[in-house]
């Protein structure tokens, strides 16, 4: 589809992709611009539209000199960078999604929930223990647990005494 468009149509489509936050769509269109001169014209036109405040485009940062735009970094809700990479005789346009990945956001949320849930039982148990230990007979039994004076040892002593008739 992008192969059948002229340069201005490609520029319009990339501009729409930037507005809508679709870096993959912008990448698909820019990959069809293979001629270095066409790439230069495309980047300069995009920078001109951005600096001129084209309707709907988010704020941007232009890297490079006027007439030799290296990259345009779009900010806002859908940050992305469109850049012209010139290495040797080769030249290409690249689109980079600058937004934090959804996977990273989900992973951060999952780790936060996991931490909260792993601390919750101990926090609840500590609170219950401190209440029970300080305020009830069960608390006294818990304090004596695993000692010679535990409830179990007291029960055994009373059963032995009862069996011996004491």
CSV table of N, CA and C in Angstrom, one decimal:
chain,number,residue,atom,x,y,z
A,1,UNK,N,0.8,-1.2,0.0
A,1,UNK,CA,0.0,0.0,0.0
A,1,UNK,C,0.9,1.2,0.0
A,2,UNK,N,1.9,1.3,0.9
A,2,UNK,CA,2.7,2.5,1.0
A,2,UNK,C,3.6,2.7,-0.3
A,3,UNK,N,3.8,1.6,-1.0
A,3,UNK,CA,4.6,1.7,-2.2
A,3,UNK,C,3.9,2.5,-3.3
A,4,UNK,N,2.6,2.5,-3.2
A,4,UNK,CA,1.8,3.2,-4.2
A,4,UNK,C,1.6,4.7,-3.9
A,5,UNK,N,2.1,5.1,-2.8
A,5,UNK,CA,1.9,6.5,-2.4
A,5,UNK,C,3.0,7.4,-2.8
A,6,UNK,N,2.7,8.7,-3.1
A,6,UNK,CA,3.8,9.6,-3.3
A,6,UNK,C,4.4,10.1,-2.0
A,7,UNK,N,5.4,10.9,-2.1
A,7,UNK,CA,6.1,11.4,-0.8
A,7,UNK,C,5.2,12.1,0.1
A,8,UNK,N,4.3,13.0,-0.4
A,8,UNK,CA,3.5,13.8,0.4
A,8,UNK,C,2.4,12.9,1.1
A,9,UNK,N,1.9,11.9,0.4
A,9,UNK,CA,1.0,11.0,1.0
A,9,UNK,C,1.6,10.2,2.1
A,10,UNK,N,2.9,9.8,1.9
A,10,UNK,CA,3.6,9.1,3.0
A,10,UNK,C,3.8,10.0,4.2
A,11,UNK,N,4.2,11.2,3.9
A,11,UNK,CA,4.4,12.2,5.0
A,11,UNK,C,3.1,12.3,5.8
A,12,UNK,N,1.9,12.4,5.1
A,12,UNK,CA,0.6,12.6,5.8
A,12,UNK,C,0.3,11.3,6.6
A,13,UNK,N,0.6,10.1,6.0
A,13,UNK,CA,0.3,8.9,6.8
A,13,UNK,C,1.2,8.7,8.0
A,14,UNK,N,2.5,9.1,7.9
A,14,UNK,CA,3.4,9.0,9.0
A,14,UNK,C,2.9,10.0,10.1
A,15,UNK,N,2.5,11.2,9.7
A,15,UNK,CA,2.0,12.2,10.6
A,15,UNK,C,0.8,11.7,11.3
A,16,UNK,N,-0.1,11.0,10.7
A,16,UNK,CA,-1.3,10.4,11.3
A,16,UNK,C,-0.9,9.3,12.3
A,17,UNK,N,0.1,8.5,11.9
A,17,UNK,CA,0.6,7.4,12.8
A,17,UNK,C,1.2,8.0,14.1
A,18,UNK,N,1.9,9.1,13.9
A,18,UNK,CA,2.5,9.8,15.1
A,18,UNK,C,1.4,10.3,16.0
A,19,UNK,N,0.3,10.9,15.4
A,19,UNK,CA,-0.8,11.4,16.2
A,19,UNK,C,-1.5,10.3,17.0
A,20,UNK,N,-1.7,9.1,16.3
A,20,UNK,CA,-2.4,8.0,16.8
A,20,UNK,C,-1.5,7.1,17.7
A,21,UNK,N,-0.2,7.3,17.7
A,21,UNK,CA,0.7,6.5,18.5
A,21,UNK,C,0.9,5.1,17.9
A,22,UNK,N,1.1,5.0,16.6
A,22,UNK,CA,1.3,3.8,15.9
A,22,UNK,C,2.7,3.7,15.3
A,23,UNK,N,3.7,3.5,16.1
A,23,UNK,CA,5.1,3.5,15.5
A,23,UNK,C,5.3,2.3,14.5
A,24,UNK,N,4.7,1.2,14.6
A,24,UNK,CA,4.8,0.1,13.7
A,24,UNK,C,4.3,0.5,12.3
A,25,UNK,N,3.2,1.3,12.3
A,25,UNK,CA,2.6,1.7,11.0
A,25,UNK,C,3.6,2.8,10.4
A,26,UNK,N,4.1,3.7,11.2
A,26,UNK,CA,5.0,4.7,10.7
A,26,UNK,C,6.3,4.0,10.1
A,27,UNK,N,6.8,2.9,10.8
A,27,UNK,CA,8.0,2.2,10.4
A,27,UNK,C,7.7,1.5,9.0
A,28,UNK,N,6.5,1.0,8.9
A,28,UNK,CA,6.2,0.3,7.6
A,28,UNK,C,6.2,1.3,6.4
A,29,UNK,N,5.7,2.5,6.7
A,29,UNK,CA,5.7,3.5,5.6
A,29,UNK,C,7.1,4.1,5.3
A,30,UNK,N,7.9,4.4,6.4
A,30,UNK,CA,9.2,5.0,6.2
A,30,UNK,C,10.1,3.9,5.6
A,31,UNK,N,9.9,2.7,5.8
A,31,UNK,CA,10.8,1.7,5.2
A,31,UNK,C,10.7,1.6,3.7
A,32,UNK,N,9.7,2.2,3.1
A,32,UNK,CA,9.5,2.2,1.6
A,32,UNK,C,10.3,3.4,1.0
A,33,UNK,N,10.8,4.3,1.9
A,33,UNK,CA,11.5,5.5,1.4
A,33,UNK,C,13.0,5.1,1.4
A,34,UNK,N,13.5,4.6,0.3
A,34,UNK,CA,14.9,4.1,0.2
A,34,UNK,C,15.9,5.0,-0.4
A,35,UNK,N,15.5,6.0,-1.2
A,35,UNK,CA,16.5,6.9,-1.8
A,35,UNK,C,17.0,7.9,-0.8
A,36,UNK,N,18.3,8.1,-0.6
A,36,UNK,CA,18.8,9.0,0.4
A,36,UNK,C,18.3,10.4,0.2
A,37,UNK,N,18.2,10.9,-1.0
A,37,UNK,CA,17.7,12.3,-1.2
A,37,UNK,C,16.2,12.4,-0.8
A,38,UNK,N,15.4,11.4,-1.1
A,38,UNK,CA,14.0,11.3,-0.7
A,38,UNK,C,13.9,11.3,0.9
A,39,UNK,N,14.8,10.5,1.5
A,39,UNK,CA,14.8,10.5,3.0
A,39,UNK,C,15.1,11.8,3.6
A,40,UNK,N,16.1,12.5,3.0
A,40,UNK,CA,16.5,13.8,3.5
A,40,UNK,C,15.3,14.8,3.3
A,41,UNK,N,14.6,14.8,2.2
A,41,UNK,CA,13.5,15.7,1.9
A,41,UNK,C,12.3,15.3,2.9
A,42,UNK,N,12.1,14.0,3.1
A,42,UNK,CA,11.1,13.6,4.1
A,42,UNK,C,11.3,14.1,5.5
A,43,UNK,N,12.6,13.9,6.0
A,43,UNK,CA,12.9,14.3,7.3
A,43,UNK,C,12.8,15.8,7.5
A,44,UNK,N,13.3,16.6,6.5
A,44,UNK,CA,13.2,18.0,6.5
A,44,UNK,C,11.8,18.5,6.5
A,45,UNK,N,10.9,17.8,5.7
A,45,UNK,CA,9.5,18.2,5.7
A,45,UNK,C,8.8,17.9,7.0
A,46,UNK,N,9.1,16.7,7.6
A,46,UNK,CA,8.5,16.3,8.9
A,46,UNK,C,9.0,17.3,9.9
A,47,UNK,N,10.2,17.7,10.0
A,47,UNK,CA,10.7,18.7,10.9
A,47,UNK,C,10.0,20.0,10.8
A,48,UNK,N,9.8,20.4,9.5
A,48,UNK,CA,9.2,21.7,9.2
A,48,UNK,C,7.7,21.7,9.7
A,49,UNK,N,7.0,20.6,9.5
A,49,UNK,CA,5.7,20.5,10.0
A,49,UNK,C,5.6,20.5,11.5
A,50,UNK,N,6.6,19.8,12.1
A,50,UNK,CA,6.6,19.7,13.6
A,50,UNK,C,6.9,21.1,14.2
A,51,UNK,N,7.9,21.8,13.6
A,51,UNK,CA,8.3,23.1,14.2
A,51,UNK,C,7.2,24.1,13.8
A,52,UNK,N,6.5,23.9,12.8
A,52,UNK,CA,5.4,24.8,12.4
A,52,UNK,C,4.1,24.6,13.1
A,53,UNK,N,4.1,23.6,14.0
A,53,UNK,CA,2.9,23.3,14.8
A,53,UNK,C,1.8,22.7,14.0
A,54,UNK,N,2.1,21.8,13.1
A,54,UNK,CA,1.1,21.1,12.3
A,54,UNK,C,0.0,20.6,13.2
A,55,UNK,N,-1.2,20.8,12.8
A,55,UNK,CA,-2.4,20.4,13.6
A,55,UNK,C,-2.4,19.0,14.0
A,56,UNK,N,-2.5,18.8,15.3
A,56,UNK,CA,-2.5,17.4,15.9
A,56,UNK,C,-1.2,16.8,16.2
A,57,UNK,N,-0.1,17.3,15.7
A,57,UNK,CA,1.2,16.7,16.1
A,57,UNK,C,1.6,17.1,17.5
A,58,UNK,N,2.1,16.2,18.2
A,58,UNK,CA,2.6,16.5,19.6
A,58,UNK,C,3.8,17.4,19.5
A,59,UNK,N,4.2,17.9,20.6
A,59,UNK,CA,5.4,18.7,20.7
A,59,UNK,C,6.6,17.8,20.3
A,60,UNK,N,7.7,18.4,19.8
A,60,UNK,CA,8.8,17.6,19.3
A,60,UNK,C,10.1,18.3,19.5
A,61,UNK,N,11.1,17.5,19.4
A,61,UNK,CA,12.5,18.0,19.5
A,61,UNK,C,13.2,17.6,18.2
A,62,UNK,N,13.8,18.6,17.5
A,62,UNK,CA,14.4,18.4,16.2
A,62,UNK,C,15.9,18.3,16.4
A,63,UNK,N,16.5,17.2,16.0
A,63,UNK,CA,18.0,17.1,16.1
A,63,UNK,C,18.6,17.2,14.7
A,64,UNK,N,19.6,18.1,14.6
A,64,UNK,CA,20.2,18.4,13.3
A,64,UNK,C,20.1,19.8,12.9
A,65,UNK,N,20.8,20.2,11.9
A,65,UNK,CA,20.7,21.5,11.4
A,65,UNK,C,19.6,21.7,10.4
A,66,UNK,N,19.1,23.0,10.3
A,66,UNK,CA,18.0,23.2,9.3
A,66,UNK,C,18.5,22.7,7.9
A,67,UNK,N,17.7,22.0,7.2
A,67,UNK,CA,18.1,21.4,5.9
A,67,UNK,C,18.8,20.1,6.0
A,68,UNK,N,19.2,19.7,7.2
A,68,UNK,CA,19.8,18.4,7.4
A,68,UNK,C,19.4,17.8,8.8
A,69,UNK,N,18.1,17.4,8.8
A,69,UNK,CA,17.5,16.9,10.0
A,69,UNK,C,17.9,15.5,10.2
A,70,UNK,N,18.5,15.2,11.4
A,70,UNK,CA,18.9,13.8,11.8
A,70,UNK,C,17.8,13.0,12.4
A,71,UNK,N,17.0,13.7,13.3
A,71,UNK,CA,15.9,13.0,13.9
A,71,UNK,C,14.9,14.0,14.4
A,72,UNK,N,13.6,13.5,14.6
A,72,UNK,CA,12.5,14.2,15.2
A,72,UNK,C,12.0,13.4,16.3
A,73,UNK,N,12.1,13.9,17.5
A,73,UNK,CA,11.6,13.2,18.7
A,73,UNK,C,10.3,13.8,19.1
A,74,UNK,N,9.2,13.0,19.0
A,74,UNK,CA,7.9,13.4,19.3
A,74,UNK,C,7.6,13.1,20.8
A,75,UNK,N,7.0,14.0,21.5
A,75,UNK,CA,6.7,13.8,22.9
A,75,UNK,C,5.2,13.6,23.1
A,76,UNK,N,4.7,13.6,24.3
A,76,UNK,CA,3.3,13.5,24.5
A,76,UNK,C,2.9,12.1,24.9
A,77,UNK,N,1.6,11.8,24.7
A,77,UNK,CA,1.1,10.5,25.1
A,77,UNK,C,1.7,9.3,24.4
A,78,UNK,N,2.2,9.5,23.2
A,78,UNK,CA,2.8,8.4,22.4
A,78,UNK,C,4.2,8.8,21.9
A,79,UNK,N,5.1,8.9,22.8
A,79,UNK,CA,6.5,9.4,22.3
A,79,UNK,C,7.1,8.4,21.4
A,80,UNK,N,7.7,8.9,20.3
A,80,UNK,CA,8.4,8.1,19.4
A,80,UNK,C,9.5,9.0,18.7
A,81,UNK,N,10.4,8.4,18.1
A,81,UNK,CA,11.5,9.1,17.4
A,81,UNK,C,11.6,8.6,15.9
A,82,UNK,N,11.6,9.5,15.0
A,82,UNK,CA,11.9,9.1,13.6
A,82,UNK,C,13.2,9.7,13.3
A,83,UNK,N,14.1,8.8,12.8
A,83,UNK,CA,15.5,9.3,12.6
A,83,UNK,C,16.0,8.8,11.2
A,84,UNK,N,17.0,9.5,10.8
A,84,UNK,CA,17.7,9.1,9.5
A,84,UNK,C,19.1,8.7,9.9
A,85,UNK,N,19.4,7.4,9.6
A,85,UNK,CA,20.7,6.8,9.9
A,85,UNK,C,21.5,6.8,8.6
A,86,UNK,N,22.6,7.5,8.6
A,86,UNK,CA,23.5,7.5,7.5
A,86,UNK,C,24.8,6.8,7.9
A,87,UNK,N,25.1,5.6,7.5
A,87,UNK,CA,26.4,5.0,7.7
A,87,UNK,C,27.0,4.6,6.4
A,88,UNK,N,28.1,5.3,6.1
A,88,UNK,CA,28.8,5.1,4.8
A,88,UNK,C,27.9,5.6,3.7
A,89,UNK,N,27.7,4.7,2.7
A,89,UNK,CA,26.9,5.0,1.5
A,89,UNK,C,25.4,4.7,1.8
A,90,UNK,N,25.2,3.9,2.8
A,90,UNK,CA,23.8,3.4,3.1
A,90,UNK,C,23.1,4.5,3.9
A,91,UNK,N,21.8,4.5,3.8
A,91,UNK,CA,21.0,5.5,4.5
A,91,UNK,C,19.6,4.8,4.7
A,92,UNK,N,19.1,5.0,5.9
A,92,UNK,CA,17.7,4.4,6.2
A,92,UNK,C,17.0,5.3,7.2
A,93,UNK,N,15.7,5.2,7.2
A,93,UNK,CA,14.8,5.8,8.2
A,93,UNK,C,14.4,4.8,9.2
A,94,UNK,N,14.4,5.2,10.5
A,94,UNK,CA,14.1,4.3,11.5
A,94,UNK,C,13.0,5.0,12.4
A,95,UNK,N,12.1,4.2,12.9
A,95,UNK,CA,11.1,4.7,13.9
A,95,UNK,C,11.3,3.9,15.1
A,96,UNK,N,11.4,4.7,16.2
A,96,UNK,CA,11.6,4.1,17.6
A,96,UNK,C,10.5,4.4,18.5
A,97,UNK,N,9.9,3.5,19.1
A,97,UNK,CA,8.8,3.7,20.1
A,97,UNK,C,9.5,4.1,21.4
A,98,UNK,N,9.3,5.3,21.9
A,98,UNK,CA,10.0,5.7,23.1
A,98,UNK,C,9.2,5.6,24.3
A,99,UNK,N,8.0,5.0,24.2
A,99,UNK,CA,7.1,4.8,25.3
A,99,UNK,C,7.6,3.6,26.1
A,100,UNK,N,7.4,3.6,27.4
A,100,UNK,CA,7.8,2.4,28.2
A,100,UNK,C,6.9,1.3,27.7
A,101,UNK,N,7.5,0.1,27.5
A,101,UNK,CA,6.7,-1.0,27.0
A,101,UNK,C,5.6,-1.4,27.9
A,102,UNK,N,4.5,-1.9,27.3
A,102,UNK,CA,3.4,-2.4,28.1
A,102,UNK,C,3.8,-3.6,29.0
A,103,UNK,N,4.7,-4.4,28.4
A,103,UNK,CA,5.2,-5.6,29.2
A,103,UNK,C,5.9,-5.1,30.5
A,104,UNK,N,6.7,-4.0,30.3
A,104,UNK,CA,7.4,-3.5,31.5
A,104,UNK,C,6.4,-3.0,32.5
A,105,UNK,N,5.4,-2.2,32.0
A,105,UNK,CA,4.4,-1.7,32.9
A,105,UNK,C,3.7,-2.8,33.7
A,106,UNK,N,3.3,-3.9,32.9
A,106,UNK,CA,2.6,-5.0,33.5
A,106,UNK,C,3.5,-5.7,34.5
A,107,UNK,N,4.8,-5.9,34.2
A,107,UNK,CA,5.7,-6.6,35.1
A,107,UNK,C,5.9,-5.8,36.4
A,108,UNK,N,6.0,-4.4,36.2
A,108,UNK,CA,6.1,-3.6,37.4
A,108,UNK,C,4.9,-3.7,38.3
A,109,UNK,N,3.7,-3.7,37.7
A,109,UNK,CA,2.5,-3.8,38.4
A,109,UNK,C,2.4,-5.2,39.1
A,110,UNK,N,2.8,-6.2,38.4
A,110,UNK,CA,2.7,-7.6,39.0
A,110,UNK,C,3.7,-7.7,40.2
A,111,UNK,N,4.9,-7.2,40.0
A,111,UNK,CA,5.9,-7.2,41.1
A,111,UNK,C,5.4,-6.4,42.3
A,112,UNK,N,4.7,-5.3,42.1
A,112,UNK,CA,4.2,-4.5,43.2
A,112,UNK,C,3.1,-5.2,43.9
A,113,UNK,N,2.2,-5.9,43.1
A,113,UNK,CA,1.1,-6.6,43.7
A,113,UNK,C,1.7,-7.8,44.5
A,114,UNK,N,2.7,-8.5,43.9
A,114,UNK,CA,3.3,-9.7,44.6
A,114,UNK,C,3.9,-9.3,45.9
A,115,UNK,N,4.6,-8.1,45.9
A,115,UNK,CA,5.2,-7.7,47.1
A,115,UNK,C,4.2,-7.3,48.2
A,116,UNK,N,3.1,-6.7,47.8
A,116,UNK,CA,2.0,-6.3,48.7
A,116,UNK,C,1.4,-7.6,49.3
A,117,UNK,N,1.1,-8.6,48.4
A,117,UNK,CA,0.5,-9.8,48.9
A,117,UNK,C,1.4,-10.7,49.7
A,118,UNK,N,2.7,-10.7,49.4
A,118,UNK,CA,3.6,-11.5,50.2
A,118,UNK,C,3.8,-10.8,51.6
A,119,UNK,N,3.7,-9.5,51.7
A,119,UNK,CA,3.8,-8.9,53.1
A,119,UNK,C,2.5,-8.9,53.8
A,120,UNK,N,1.4,-9.0,53.1
A,120,UNK,CA,0.1,-8.9,53.8
A,120,UNK,C,-0.1,-10.0,54.9
A,121,UNK,N,0.1,-11.3,54.6
A,121,UNK,CA,-0.1,-12.3,55.6
A,121,UNK,C,0.8,-12.0,56.8
A,122,UNK,N,2.0,-11.7,56.7
A,122,UNK,CA,2.9,-11.4,57.8
A,122,UNK,C,2.4,-10.2,58.6
A,123,UNK,N,2.0,-9.2,57.9
A,123,UNK,CA,1.5,-8.0,58.6
A,123,UNK,C,0.2,-8.3,59.4
A,124,UNK,N,-0.7,-9.0,58.7
A,124,UNK,CA,-2.0,-9.4,59.4
A,124,UNK,C,-1.7,-10.3,60.6
A,125,UNK,N,-0.8,-11.3,60.4
A,125,UNK,CA,-0.4,-12.2,61.4
A,125,UNK,C,0.2,-11.5,62.6
A,126,UNK,N,1.1,-10.6,62.3
A,126,UNK,CA,1.8,-9.8,63.4
A,126,UNK,C,0.8,-9.0,64.2
A,127,UNK,N,-0.1,-8.4,63.4
A,127,UNK,CA,-1.2,-7.6,64.1
A,127,UNK,C,-2.1,-8.5,65.0
A,128,UNK,N,-2.5,-9.6,64.5
A,128,UNK,CA,-3.3,-10.5,65.2
A,128,UNK,C,-2.5,-11.1,66.4
A,129,UNK,N,-1.3,-11.5,66.2
A,129,UNK,CA,-0.5,-12.0,67.3
A,129,UNK,C,-0.3,-11.0,68.4
A,130,UNK,N,0.0,-9.7,68.1
A,130,UNK,CA,0.2,-8.7,69.1
A,130,UNK,C,-1.1,-8.5,69.9
A,131,UNK,N,-2.3,-8.5,69.2
A,131,UNK,CA,-3.6,-8.4,69.9
A,131,UNK,C,-3.9,-9.6,70.8
A,132,UNK,N,-3.7,-10.8,70.2
A,132,UNK,CA,-4.0,-12.0,71.0
A,132,UNK,C,-3.1,-12.1,72.2
A,133,UNK,N,-1.8,-11.9,72.0
A,133,UNK,CA,-0.8,-12.1,73.0
A,133,UNK,C,-1.0,-11.1,74.2
A,134,UNK,N,-1.4,-9.9,73.8
A,134,UNK,CA,-1.6,-8.9,74.9
A,134,UNK,C,-2.9,-9.0,75.6
A,135,UNK,N,-3.9,-9.6,75.0
A,135,UNK,CA,-5.3,-9.4,75.5
A,135,UNK,C,-6.1,-10.6,75.9
A,136,UNK,N,-5.5,-11.8,75.6
A,136,UNK,CA,-6.4,-13.0,75.8
A,136,UNK,C,-5.6,-14.1,76.5
A,137,UNK,N,-6.4,-15.1,77.0
A,137,UNK,CA,-5.7,-16.3,77.6
A,137,UNK,C,-5.0,-17.1,76.5
A,138,UNK,N,-5.5,-17.0,75.3
A,138,UNK,CA,-4.8,-17.7,74.2
A,138,UNK,C,-3.5,-17.1,74.0
A,139,UNK,N,-3.4,-15.8,74.2
A,139,UNK,CA,-2.1,-15.1,74.1
A,139,UNK,C,-1.1,-15.6,75.1
A,140,UNK,N,-1.6,-15.9,76.3
A,140,UNK,CA,-0.7,-16.4,77.4
A,140,UNK,C,-0.3,-17.8,77.0
A,141,UNK,N,-1.1,-18.6,76.4
A,141,UNK,CA,-0.8,-20.0,75.9
A,141,UNK,C,0.3,-19.9,74.8
A,142,UNK,N,0.1,-18.9,73.9
A,142,UNK,CA,1.1,-18.8,72.9
A,142,UNK,C,2.4,-18.3,73.4
A,143,UNK,N,2.4,-17.5,74.4
A,143,UNK,CA,3.7,-17.1,75.0
A,143,UNK,C,4.4,-18.2,75.7
A,144,UNK,N,3.7,-19.2,76.2
A,144,UNK,CA,4.3,-20.3,76.9
A,144,UNK,C,4.5,-21.5,76.0
A,145,UNK,N,4.2,-21.4,74.7
A,145,UNK,CA,4.3,-22.5,73.8
A,145,UNK,C,5.8,-22.9,73.7
A,146,UNK,N,6.0,-24.2,73.5
A,146,UNK,CA,7.4,-24.7,73.4
A,146,UNK,C,8.3,-24.5,74.6
A,147,UNK,N,7.7,-24.4,75.7
A,147,UNK,CA,8.4,-24.3,77.0
A,147,UNK,C,8.0,-25.4,77.9
A,148,UNK,N,8.6,-25.5,79.0
A,148,UNK,CA,8.3,-26.6,80.0
A,148,UNK,C,6.9,-26.3,80.6
A,149,UNK,N,6.5,-25.0,80.5
A,149,UNK,CA,5.2,-24.6,81.1
A,149,UNK,C,4.1,-24.4,80.1
A,150,UNK,N,4.3,-25.1,78.9
A,150,UNK,CA,3.3,-25.0,77.8
A,150,UNK,C,2.0,-25.6,78.2
A,151,UNK,N,0.9,-25.3,77.5
A,151,UNK,CA,-0.4,-25.9,77.7
A,151,UNK,C,-0.4,-27.4,77.6
A,152,UNK,N,0.4,-27.9,76.6
A,152,UNK,CA,0.5,-29.3,76.4
A,152,UNK,C,1.1,-30.0,77.6
A,153,UNK,N,2.2,-29.4,78.1
A,153,UNK,CA,2.9,-30.0,79.2
A,153,UNK,C,2.0,-29.9,80.5
A,154,UNK,N,1.3,-28.8,80.7
A,154,UNK,CA,0.4,-28.7,81.8
A,154,UNK,C,-0.7,-29.7,81.8
A,155,UNK,N,-1.3,-30.0,80.5
A,155,UNK,CA,-2.3,-31.0,80.4
A,155,UNK,C,-1.7,-32.4,80.7
A,156,UNK,N,-0.5,-32.7,80.2
A,156,UNK,CA,0.1,-34.0,80.5
A,156,UNK,C,0.3,-34.1,82.0
A,157,UNK,N,0.9,-33.1,82.6
A,157,UNK,CA,1.1,-33.1,84.1
A,157,UNK,C,-0.2,-33.4,84.9
A,158,UNK,N,-1.3,-32.7,84.5
A,158,UNK,CA,-2.5,-32.9,85.2
A,158,UNK,C,-3.1,-34.3,85.0
A,159,UNK,N,-2.9,-34.9,83.7
A,159,UNK,CA,-3.3,-36.3,83.5
A,159,UNK,C,-2.5,-37.3,84.3
A,160,UNK,N,-1.2,-37.0,84.4
A,160,UNK,CA,-0.4,-37.9,85.2
A,160,UNK,C,-0.8,-37.9,86.6
A,161,UNK,N,-1.0,-36.7,87.2
A,161,UNK,CA,-1.4,-36.5,88.6
A,161,UNK,C,-2.7,-37.2,88.8
A,162,UNK,N,-3.7,-37.1,87.9
A,162,UNK,CA,-5.0,-37.7,88.0
A,162,UNK,C,-4.8,-39.2,88.0
A,163,UNK,N,-4.0,-39.7,87.1
A,163,UNK,CA,-3.8,-41.2,87.0
A,163,UNK,C,-3.1,-41.7,88.3
A,164,UNK,N,-2.3,-40.9,88.9
A,164,UNK,CA,-1.6,-41.4,90.1
A,164,UNK,C,-2.5,-41.2,91.3
A,165,UNK,N,-3.5,-40.5,91.2
A,165,UNK,CA,-4.5,-40.2,92.2
A,165,UNK,C,-4.1,-39.0,93.1
A,166,UNK,N,-3.3,-38.2,92.7
A,166,UNK,CA,-2.8,-37.0,93.4
A,166,UNK,C,-3.7,-35.8,93.3
